[in-house]
mmCIF file of N, CA and C in Angstrom:
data_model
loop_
_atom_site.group_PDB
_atom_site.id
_atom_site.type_symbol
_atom_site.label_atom_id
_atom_site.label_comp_id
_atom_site.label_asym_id
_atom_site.label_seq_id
_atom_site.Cartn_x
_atom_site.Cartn_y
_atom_site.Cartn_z
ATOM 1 N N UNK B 1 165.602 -59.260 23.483
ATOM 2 C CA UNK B 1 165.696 -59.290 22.045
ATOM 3 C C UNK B 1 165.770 -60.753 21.614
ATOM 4 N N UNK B 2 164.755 -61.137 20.863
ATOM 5 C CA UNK B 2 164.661 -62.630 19.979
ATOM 6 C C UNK B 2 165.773 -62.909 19.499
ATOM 7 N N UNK B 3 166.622 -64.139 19.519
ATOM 8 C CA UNK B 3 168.254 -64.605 18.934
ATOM 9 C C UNK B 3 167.009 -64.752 17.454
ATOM 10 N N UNK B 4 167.618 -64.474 15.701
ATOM 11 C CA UNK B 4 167.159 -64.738 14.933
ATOM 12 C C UNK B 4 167.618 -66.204 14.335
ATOM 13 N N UNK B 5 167.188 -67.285 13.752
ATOM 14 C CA UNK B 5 168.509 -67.829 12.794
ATOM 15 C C UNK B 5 168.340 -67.486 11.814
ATOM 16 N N UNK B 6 169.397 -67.383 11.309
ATOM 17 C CA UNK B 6 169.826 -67.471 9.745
ATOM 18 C C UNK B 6 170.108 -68.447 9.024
ATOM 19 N N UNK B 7 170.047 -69.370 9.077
ATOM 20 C CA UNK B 7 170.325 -70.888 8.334
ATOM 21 C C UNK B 7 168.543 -71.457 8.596
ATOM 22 N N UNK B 8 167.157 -70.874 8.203
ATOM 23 C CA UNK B 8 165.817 -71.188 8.480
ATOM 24 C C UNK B 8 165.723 -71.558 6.851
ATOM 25 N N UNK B 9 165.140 -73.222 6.890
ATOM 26 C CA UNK B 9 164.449 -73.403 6.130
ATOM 27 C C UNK B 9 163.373 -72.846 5.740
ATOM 28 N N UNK B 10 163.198 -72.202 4.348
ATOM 29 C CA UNK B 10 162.076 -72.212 3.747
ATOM 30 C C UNK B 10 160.804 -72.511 2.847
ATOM 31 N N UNK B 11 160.900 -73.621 2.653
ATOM 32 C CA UNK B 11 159.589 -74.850 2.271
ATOM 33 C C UNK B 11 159.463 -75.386 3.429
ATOM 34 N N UNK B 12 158.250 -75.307 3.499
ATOM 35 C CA UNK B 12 157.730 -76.199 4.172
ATOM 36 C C UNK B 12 158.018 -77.792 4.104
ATOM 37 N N UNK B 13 158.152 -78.511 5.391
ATOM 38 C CA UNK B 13 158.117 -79.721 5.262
ATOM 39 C C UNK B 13 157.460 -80.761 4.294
ATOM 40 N N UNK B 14 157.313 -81.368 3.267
ATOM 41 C CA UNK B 14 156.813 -82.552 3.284
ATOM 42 C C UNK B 14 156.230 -83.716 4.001
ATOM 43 N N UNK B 15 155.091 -84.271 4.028
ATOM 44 C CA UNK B 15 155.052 -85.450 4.589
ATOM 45 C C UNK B 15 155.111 -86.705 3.767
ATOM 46 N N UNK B 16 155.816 -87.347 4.042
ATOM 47 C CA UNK B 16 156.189 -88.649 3.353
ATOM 48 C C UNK B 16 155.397 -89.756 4.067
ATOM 49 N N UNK B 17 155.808 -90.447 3.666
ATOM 50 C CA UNK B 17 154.643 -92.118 4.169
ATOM 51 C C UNK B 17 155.819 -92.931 5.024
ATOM 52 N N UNK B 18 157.170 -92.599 5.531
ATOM 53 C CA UNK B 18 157.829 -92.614 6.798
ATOM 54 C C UNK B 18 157.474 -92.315 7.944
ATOM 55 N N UNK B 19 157.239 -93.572 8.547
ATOM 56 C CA UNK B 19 157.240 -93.671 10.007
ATOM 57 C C UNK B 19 158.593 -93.267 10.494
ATOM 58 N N UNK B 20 158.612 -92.483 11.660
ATOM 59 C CA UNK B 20 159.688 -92.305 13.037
ATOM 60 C C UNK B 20 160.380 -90.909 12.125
ATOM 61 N N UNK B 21 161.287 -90.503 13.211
ATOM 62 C CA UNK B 21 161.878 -89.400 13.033
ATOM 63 C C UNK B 21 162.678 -89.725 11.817
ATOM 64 N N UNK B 22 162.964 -88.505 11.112
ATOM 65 C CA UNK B 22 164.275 -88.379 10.031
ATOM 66 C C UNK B 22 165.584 -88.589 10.581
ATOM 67 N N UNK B 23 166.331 -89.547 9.773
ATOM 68 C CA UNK B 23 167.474 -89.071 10.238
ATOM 69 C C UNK B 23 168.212 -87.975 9.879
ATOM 70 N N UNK B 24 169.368 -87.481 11.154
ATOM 71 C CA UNK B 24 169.657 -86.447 10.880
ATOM 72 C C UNK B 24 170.933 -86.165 9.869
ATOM 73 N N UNK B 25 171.414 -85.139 8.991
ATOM 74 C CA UNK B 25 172.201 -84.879 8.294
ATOM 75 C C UNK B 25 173.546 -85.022 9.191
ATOM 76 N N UNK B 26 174.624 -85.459 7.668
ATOM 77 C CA UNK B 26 175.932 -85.907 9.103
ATOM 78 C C UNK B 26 176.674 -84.364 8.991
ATOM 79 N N UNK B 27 177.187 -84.410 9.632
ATOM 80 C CA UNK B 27 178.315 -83.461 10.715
ATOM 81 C C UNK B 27 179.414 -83.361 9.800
ATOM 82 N N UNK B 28 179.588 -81.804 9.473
ATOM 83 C CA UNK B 28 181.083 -81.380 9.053
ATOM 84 C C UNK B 28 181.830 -81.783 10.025
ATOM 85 N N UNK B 29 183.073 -81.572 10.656
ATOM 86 C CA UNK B 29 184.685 -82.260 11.347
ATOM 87 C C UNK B 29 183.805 -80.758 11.785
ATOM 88 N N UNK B 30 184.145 -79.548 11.789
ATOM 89 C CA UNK B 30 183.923 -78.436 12.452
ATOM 90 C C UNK B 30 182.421 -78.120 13.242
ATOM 91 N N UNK B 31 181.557 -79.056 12.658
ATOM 92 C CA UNK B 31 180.106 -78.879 13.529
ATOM 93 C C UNK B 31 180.523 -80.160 14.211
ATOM 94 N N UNK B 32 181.004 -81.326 14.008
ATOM 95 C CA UNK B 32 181.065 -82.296 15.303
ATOM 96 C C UNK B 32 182.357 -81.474 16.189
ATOM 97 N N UNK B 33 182.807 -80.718 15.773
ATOM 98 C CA UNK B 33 183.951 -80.129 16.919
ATOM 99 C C UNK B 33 183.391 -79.242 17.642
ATOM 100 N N UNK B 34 182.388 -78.814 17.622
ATOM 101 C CA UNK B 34 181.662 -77.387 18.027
ATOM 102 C C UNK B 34 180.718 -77.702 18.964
ATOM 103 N N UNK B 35 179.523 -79.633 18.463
ATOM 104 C CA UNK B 35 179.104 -80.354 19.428
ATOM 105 C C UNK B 35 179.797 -80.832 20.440
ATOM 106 N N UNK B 36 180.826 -81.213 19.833
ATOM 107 C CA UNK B 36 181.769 -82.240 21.241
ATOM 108 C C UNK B 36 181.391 -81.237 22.207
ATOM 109 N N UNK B 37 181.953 -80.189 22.851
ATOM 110 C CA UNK B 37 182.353 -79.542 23.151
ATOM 111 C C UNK B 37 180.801 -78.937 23.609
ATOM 112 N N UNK B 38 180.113 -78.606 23.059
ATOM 113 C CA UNK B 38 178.998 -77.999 23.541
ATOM 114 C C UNK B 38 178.273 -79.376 24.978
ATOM 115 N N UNK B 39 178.366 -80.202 24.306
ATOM 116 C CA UNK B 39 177.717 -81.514 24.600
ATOM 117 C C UNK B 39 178.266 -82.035 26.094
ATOM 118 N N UNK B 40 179.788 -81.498 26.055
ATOM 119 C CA UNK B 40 180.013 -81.624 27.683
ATOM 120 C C UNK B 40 179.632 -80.583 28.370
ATOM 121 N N UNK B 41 179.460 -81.132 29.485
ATOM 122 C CA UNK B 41 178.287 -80.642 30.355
ATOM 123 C C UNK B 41 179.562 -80.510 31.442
ATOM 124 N N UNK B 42 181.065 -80.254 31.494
ATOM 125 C CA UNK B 42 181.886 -79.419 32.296
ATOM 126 C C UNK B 42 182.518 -78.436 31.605
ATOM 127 N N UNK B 43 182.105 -78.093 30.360
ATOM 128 C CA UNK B 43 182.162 -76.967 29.860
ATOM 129 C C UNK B 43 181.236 -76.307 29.453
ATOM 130 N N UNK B 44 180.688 -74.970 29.794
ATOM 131 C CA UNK B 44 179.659 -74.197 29.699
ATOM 132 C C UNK B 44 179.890 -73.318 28.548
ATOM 133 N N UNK B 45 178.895 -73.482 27.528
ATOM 134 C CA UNK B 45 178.902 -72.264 26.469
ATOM 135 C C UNK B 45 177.492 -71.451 26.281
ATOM 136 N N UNK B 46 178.255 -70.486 25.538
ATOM 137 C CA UNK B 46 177.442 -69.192 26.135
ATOM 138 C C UNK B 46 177.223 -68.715 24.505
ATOM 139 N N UNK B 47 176.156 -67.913 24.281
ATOM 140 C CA UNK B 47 175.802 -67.187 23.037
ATOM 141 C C UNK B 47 175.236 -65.359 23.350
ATOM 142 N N UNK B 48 176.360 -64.748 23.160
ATOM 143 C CA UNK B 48 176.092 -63.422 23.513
ATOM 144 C C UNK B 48 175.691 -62.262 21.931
ATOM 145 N N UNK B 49 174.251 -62.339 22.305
ATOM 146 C CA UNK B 49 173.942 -61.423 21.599
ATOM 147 C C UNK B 49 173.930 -59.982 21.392
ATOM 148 N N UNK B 50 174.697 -59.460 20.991
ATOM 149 C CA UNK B 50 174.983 -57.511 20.846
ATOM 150 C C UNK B 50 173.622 -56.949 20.021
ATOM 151 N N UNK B 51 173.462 -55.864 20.280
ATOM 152 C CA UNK B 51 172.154 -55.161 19.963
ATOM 153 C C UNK B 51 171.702 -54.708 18.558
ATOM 154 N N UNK B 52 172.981 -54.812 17.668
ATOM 155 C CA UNK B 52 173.101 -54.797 16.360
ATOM 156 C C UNK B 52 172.425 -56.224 15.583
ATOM 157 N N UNK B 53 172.639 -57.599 16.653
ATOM 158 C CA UNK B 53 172.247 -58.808 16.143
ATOM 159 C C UNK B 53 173.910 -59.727 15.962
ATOM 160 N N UNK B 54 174.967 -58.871 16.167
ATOM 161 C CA UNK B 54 175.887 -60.126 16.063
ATOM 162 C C UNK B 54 176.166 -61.165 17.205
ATOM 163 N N UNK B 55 176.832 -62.093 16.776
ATOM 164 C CA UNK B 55 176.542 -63.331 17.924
ATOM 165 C C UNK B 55 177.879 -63.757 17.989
ATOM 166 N N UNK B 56 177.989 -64.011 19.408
ATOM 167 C CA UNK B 56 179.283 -64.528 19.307
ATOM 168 C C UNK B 56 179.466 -66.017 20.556
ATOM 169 N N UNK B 57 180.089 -67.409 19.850
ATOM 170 C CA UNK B 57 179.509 -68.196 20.793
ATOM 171 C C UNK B 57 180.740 -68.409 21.031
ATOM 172 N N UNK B 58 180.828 -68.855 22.686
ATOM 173 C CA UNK B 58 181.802 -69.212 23.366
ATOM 174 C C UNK B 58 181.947 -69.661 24.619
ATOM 175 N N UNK B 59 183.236 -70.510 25.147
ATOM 176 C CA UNK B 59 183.467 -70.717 26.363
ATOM 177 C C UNK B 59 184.706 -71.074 26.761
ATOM 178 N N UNK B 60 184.715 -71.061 28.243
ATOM 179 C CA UNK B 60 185.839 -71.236 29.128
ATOM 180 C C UNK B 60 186.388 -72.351 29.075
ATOM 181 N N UNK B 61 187.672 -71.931 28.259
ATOM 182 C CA UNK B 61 188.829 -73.131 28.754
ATOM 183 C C UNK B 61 189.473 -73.022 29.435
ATOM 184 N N UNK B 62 189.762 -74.205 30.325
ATOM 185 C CA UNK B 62 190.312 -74.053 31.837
ATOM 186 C C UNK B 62 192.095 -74.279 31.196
ATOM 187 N N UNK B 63 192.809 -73.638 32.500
ATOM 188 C CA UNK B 63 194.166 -73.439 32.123
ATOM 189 C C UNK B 63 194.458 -75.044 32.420
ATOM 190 N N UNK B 64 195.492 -75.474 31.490
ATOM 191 C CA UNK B 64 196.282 -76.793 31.303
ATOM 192 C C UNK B 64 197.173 -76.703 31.753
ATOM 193 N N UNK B 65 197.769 -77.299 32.601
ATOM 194 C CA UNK B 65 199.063 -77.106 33.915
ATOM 195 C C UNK B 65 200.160 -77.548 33.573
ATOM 196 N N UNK B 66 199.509 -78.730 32.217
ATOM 197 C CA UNK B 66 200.799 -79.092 31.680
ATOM 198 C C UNK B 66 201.747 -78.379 30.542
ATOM 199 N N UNK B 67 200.697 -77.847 29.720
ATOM 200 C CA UNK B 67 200.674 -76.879 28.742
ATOM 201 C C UNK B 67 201.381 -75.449 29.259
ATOM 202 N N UNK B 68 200.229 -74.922 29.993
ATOM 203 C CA UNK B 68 200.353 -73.793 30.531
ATOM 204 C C UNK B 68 199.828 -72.879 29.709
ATOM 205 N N UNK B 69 198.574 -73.654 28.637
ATOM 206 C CA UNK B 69 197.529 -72.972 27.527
ATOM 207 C C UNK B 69 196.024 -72.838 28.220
ATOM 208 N N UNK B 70 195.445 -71.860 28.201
ATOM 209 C CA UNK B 70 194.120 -71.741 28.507
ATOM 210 C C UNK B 70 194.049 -70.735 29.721
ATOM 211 N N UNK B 71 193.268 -70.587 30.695
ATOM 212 C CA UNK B 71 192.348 -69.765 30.901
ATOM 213 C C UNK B 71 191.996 -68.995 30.982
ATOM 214 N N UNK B 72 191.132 -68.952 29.523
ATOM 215 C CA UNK B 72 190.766 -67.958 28.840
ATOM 216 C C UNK B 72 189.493 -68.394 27.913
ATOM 217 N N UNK B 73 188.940 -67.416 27.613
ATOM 218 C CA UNK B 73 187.815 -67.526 27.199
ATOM 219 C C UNK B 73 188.108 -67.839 24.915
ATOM 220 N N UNK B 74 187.037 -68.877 24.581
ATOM 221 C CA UNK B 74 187.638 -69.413 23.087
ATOM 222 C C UNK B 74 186.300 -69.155 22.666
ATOM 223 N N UNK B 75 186.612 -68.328 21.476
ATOM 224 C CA UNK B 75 185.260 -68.441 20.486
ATOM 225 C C UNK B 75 184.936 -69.454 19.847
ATOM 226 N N UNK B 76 183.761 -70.107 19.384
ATOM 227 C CA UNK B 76 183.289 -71.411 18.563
ATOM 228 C C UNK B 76 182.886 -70.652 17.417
ATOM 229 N N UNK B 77 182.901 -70.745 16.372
ATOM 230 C CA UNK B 77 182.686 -70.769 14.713
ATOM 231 C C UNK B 77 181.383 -70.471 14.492
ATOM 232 N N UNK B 78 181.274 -68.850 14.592
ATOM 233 C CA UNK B 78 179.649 -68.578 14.282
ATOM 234 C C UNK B 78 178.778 -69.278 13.325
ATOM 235 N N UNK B 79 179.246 -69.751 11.903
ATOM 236 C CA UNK B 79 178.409 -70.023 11.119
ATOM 237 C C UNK B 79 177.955 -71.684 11.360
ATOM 238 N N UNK B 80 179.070 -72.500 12.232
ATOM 239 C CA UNK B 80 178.493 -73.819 12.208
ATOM 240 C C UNK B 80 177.952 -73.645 13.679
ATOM 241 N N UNK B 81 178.027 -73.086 14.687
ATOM 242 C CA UNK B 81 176.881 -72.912 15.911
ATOM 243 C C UNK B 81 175.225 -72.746 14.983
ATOM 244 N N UNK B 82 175.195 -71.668 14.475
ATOM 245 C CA UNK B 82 174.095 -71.460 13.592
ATOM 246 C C UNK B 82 173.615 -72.360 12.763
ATOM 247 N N UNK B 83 174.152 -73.206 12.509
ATOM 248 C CA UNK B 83 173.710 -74.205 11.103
ATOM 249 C C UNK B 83 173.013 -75.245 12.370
ATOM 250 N N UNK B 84 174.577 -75.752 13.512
ATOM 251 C CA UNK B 84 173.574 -76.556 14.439
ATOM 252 C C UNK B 84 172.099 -75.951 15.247
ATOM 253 N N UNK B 85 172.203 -74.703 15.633
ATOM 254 C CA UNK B 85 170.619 -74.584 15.758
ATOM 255 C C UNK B 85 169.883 -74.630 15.004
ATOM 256 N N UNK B 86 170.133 -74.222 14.052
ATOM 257 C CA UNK B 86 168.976 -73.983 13.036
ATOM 258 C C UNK B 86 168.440 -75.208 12.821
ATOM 259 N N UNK B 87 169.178 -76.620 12.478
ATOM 260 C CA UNK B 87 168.869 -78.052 12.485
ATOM 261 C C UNK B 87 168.202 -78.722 13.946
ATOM 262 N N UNK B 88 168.424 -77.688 15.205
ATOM 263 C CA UNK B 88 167.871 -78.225 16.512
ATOM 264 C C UNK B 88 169.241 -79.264 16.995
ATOM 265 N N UNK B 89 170.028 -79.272 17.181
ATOM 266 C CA UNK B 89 171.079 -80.179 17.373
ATOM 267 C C UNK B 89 171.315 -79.151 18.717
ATOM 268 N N UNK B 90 171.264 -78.105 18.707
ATOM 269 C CA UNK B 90 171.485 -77.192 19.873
ATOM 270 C C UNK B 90 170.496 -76.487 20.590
ATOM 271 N N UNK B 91 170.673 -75.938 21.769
ATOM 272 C CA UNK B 91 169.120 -74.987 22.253
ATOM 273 C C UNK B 91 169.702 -73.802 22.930
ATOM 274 N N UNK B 92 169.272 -73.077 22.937
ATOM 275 C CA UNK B 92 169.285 -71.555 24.002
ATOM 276 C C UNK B 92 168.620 -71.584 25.075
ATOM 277 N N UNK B 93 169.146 -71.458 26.385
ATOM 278 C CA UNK B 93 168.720 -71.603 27.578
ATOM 279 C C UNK B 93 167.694 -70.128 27.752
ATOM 280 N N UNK B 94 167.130 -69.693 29.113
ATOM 281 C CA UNK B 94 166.583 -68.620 29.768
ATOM 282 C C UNK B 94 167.606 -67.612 29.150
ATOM 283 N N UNK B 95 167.507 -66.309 28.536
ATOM 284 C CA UNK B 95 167.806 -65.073 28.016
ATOM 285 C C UNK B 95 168.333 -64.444 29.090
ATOM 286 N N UNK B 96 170.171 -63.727 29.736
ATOM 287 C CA UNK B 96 170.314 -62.905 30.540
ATOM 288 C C UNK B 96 170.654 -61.390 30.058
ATOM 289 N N UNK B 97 169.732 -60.580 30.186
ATOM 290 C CA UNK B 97 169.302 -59.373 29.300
ATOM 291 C C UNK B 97 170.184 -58.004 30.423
ATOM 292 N N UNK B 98 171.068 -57.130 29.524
ATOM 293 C CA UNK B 98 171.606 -56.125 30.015
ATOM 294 C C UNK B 98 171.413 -54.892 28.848
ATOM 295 N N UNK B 99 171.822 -53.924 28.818
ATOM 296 C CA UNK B 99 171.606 -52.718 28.336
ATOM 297 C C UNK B 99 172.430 -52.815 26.493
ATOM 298 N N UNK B 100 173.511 -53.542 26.623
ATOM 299 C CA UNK B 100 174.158 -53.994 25.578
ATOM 300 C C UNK B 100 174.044 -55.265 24.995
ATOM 301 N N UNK B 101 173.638 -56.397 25.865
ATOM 302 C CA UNK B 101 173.684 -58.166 25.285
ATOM 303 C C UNK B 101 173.127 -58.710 25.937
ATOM 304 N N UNK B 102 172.174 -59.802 25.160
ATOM 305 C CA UNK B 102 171.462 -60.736 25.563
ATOM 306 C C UNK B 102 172.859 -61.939 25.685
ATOM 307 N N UNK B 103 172.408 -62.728 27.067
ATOM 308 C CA UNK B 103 173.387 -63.801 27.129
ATOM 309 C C UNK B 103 172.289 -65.068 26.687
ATOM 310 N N UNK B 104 172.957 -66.148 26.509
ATOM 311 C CA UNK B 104 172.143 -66.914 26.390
ATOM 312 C C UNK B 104 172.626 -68.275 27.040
ATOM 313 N N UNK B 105 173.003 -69.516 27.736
ATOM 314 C CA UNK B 105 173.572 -70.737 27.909
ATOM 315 C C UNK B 105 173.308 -72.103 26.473
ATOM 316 N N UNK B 106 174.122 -72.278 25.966
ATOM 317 C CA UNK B 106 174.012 -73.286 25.070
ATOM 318 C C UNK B 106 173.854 -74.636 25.337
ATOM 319 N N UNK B 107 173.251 -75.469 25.113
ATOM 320 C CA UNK B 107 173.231 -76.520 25.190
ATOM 321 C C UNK B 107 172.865 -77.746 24.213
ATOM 322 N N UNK B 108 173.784 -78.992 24.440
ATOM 323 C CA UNK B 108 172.977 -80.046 23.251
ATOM 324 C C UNK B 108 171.949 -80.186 22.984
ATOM 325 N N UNK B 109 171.479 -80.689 22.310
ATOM 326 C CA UNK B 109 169.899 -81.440 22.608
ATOM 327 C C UNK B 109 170.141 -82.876 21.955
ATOM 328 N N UNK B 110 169.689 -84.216 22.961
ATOM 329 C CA UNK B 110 169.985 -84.886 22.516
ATOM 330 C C UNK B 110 168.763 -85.593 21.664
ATOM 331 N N UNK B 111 169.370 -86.352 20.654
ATOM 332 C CA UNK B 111 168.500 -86.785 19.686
ATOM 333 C C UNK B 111 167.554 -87.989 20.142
ATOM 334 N N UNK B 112 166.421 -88.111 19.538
ATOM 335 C CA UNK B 112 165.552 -88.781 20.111
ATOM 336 C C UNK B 112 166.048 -90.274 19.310
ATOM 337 N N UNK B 113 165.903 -91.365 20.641
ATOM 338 C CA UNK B 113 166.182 -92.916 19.989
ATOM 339 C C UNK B 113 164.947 -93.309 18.970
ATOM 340 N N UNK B 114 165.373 -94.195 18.049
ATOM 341 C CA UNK B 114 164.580 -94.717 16.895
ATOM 342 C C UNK B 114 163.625 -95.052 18.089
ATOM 343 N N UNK B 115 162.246 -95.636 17.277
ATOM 344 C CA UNK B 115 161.219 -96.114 17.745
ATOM 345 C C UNK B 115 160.833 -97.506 18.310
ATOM 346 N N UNK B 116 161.148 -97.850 19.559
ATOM 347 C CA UNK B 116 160.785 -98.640 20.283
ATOM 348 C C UNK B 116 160.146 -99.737 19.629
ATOM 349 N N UNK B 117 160.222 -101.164 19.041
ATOM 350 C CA UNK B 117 159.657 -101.762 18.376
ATOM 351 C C UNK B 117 158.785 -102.699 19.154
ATOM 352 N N UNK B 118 157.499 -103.221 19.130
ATOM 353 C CA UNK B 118 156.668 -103.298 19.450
ATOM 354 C C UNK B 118 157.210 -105.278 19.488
ATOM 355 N N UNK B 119 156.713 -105.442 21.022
ATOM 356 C CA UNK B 119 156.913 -107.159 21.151
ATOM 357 C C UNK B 119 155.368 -107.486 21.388
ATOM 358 N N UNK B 120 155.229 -108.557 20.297
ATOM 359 C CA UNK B 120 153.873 -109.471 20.529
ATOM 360 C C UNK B 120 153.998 -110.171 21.607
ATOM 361 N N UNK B 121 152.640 -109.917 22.345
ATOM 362 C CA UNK B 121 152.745 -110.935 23.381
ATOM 363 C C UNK B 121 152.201 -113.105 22.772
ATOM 364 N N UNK B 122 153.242 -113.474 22.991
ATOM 365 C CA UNK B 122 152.563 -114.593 22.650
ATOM 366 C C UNK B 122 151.696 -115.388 23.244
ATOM 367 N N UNK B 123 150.747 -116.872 22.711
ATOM 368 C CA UNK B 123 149.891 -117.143 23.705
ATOM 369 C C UNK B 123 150.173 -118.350 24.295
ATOM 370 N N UNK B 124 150.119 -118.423 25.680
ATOM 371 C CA UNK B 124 150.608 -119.494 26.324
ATOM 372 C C UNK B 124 149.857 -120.632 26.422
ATOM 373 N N UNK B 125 150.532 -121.491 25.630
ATOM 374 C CA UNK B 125 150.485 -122.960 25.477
ATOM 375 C C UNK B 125 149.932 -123.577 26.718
ATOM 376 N N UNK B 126 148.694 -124.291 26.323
ATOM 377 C CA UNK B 126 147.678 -124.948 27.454
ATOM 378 C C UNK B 126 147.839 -126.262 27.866
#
């Protein structure tokens, strides 16, 4: 089953007379809390899709020894997971498909660096 988004632009792009990528829109405190976190790569998050279409994103926090808080599984904030895909800030890995839920692995995507600026070669003095 296709994950849908719901946060899909509808106009079409514009093209403007800008060179290089757009920059991107900044980050609520709750979508940079949702990246942090997605973005490390020793914590694995997951997007489990139910057959109705609800989504629920999440992952494993490891137990804190000092605390003695965690391990256990923490939901992330459906509507700003969604806003970051929908913008591409996030991706859905290979689909793991069972009778009730599509799983999915989450991951960053990192943003592409500005555009490489071009060095003249100069000419060497004879």
């Amino acid at each position: 089953m296709p994950l849908t988004v719901v946060h899909s632009q509808t106009a079409e792009p514009r093209v403007t007379g800008r060179r290089g990528p757009r920059p991107c829109a900044p980050l609520s405190l709750a979508e940079a809390d949702v990246l942090r976190i997605v973005a490390d790569t020793r914590t694995p998050v997951f997007v489990t899709v139910r057959a109705g279409g609800r989504r629920r994103y999440s992952y494993w926090r490891p137990l804190d020894s000092v605390t003695g808080r965690g391990g256990c599984y923490a939901a992330l904030p459906t509507a700003e997971c969604d806003k970051l895909h929908a913008a591409g800030r996030i991706a859905l890995g290979d689909p793991l498909t069972d009778p009730a839920r599509t799983t999915y692995r989450v991951t960053a995507v990192r943003t592409p660096a500005g555009p490489a600026r071009a060095v003249r070669a100069r000419p060497h003095a004879a």
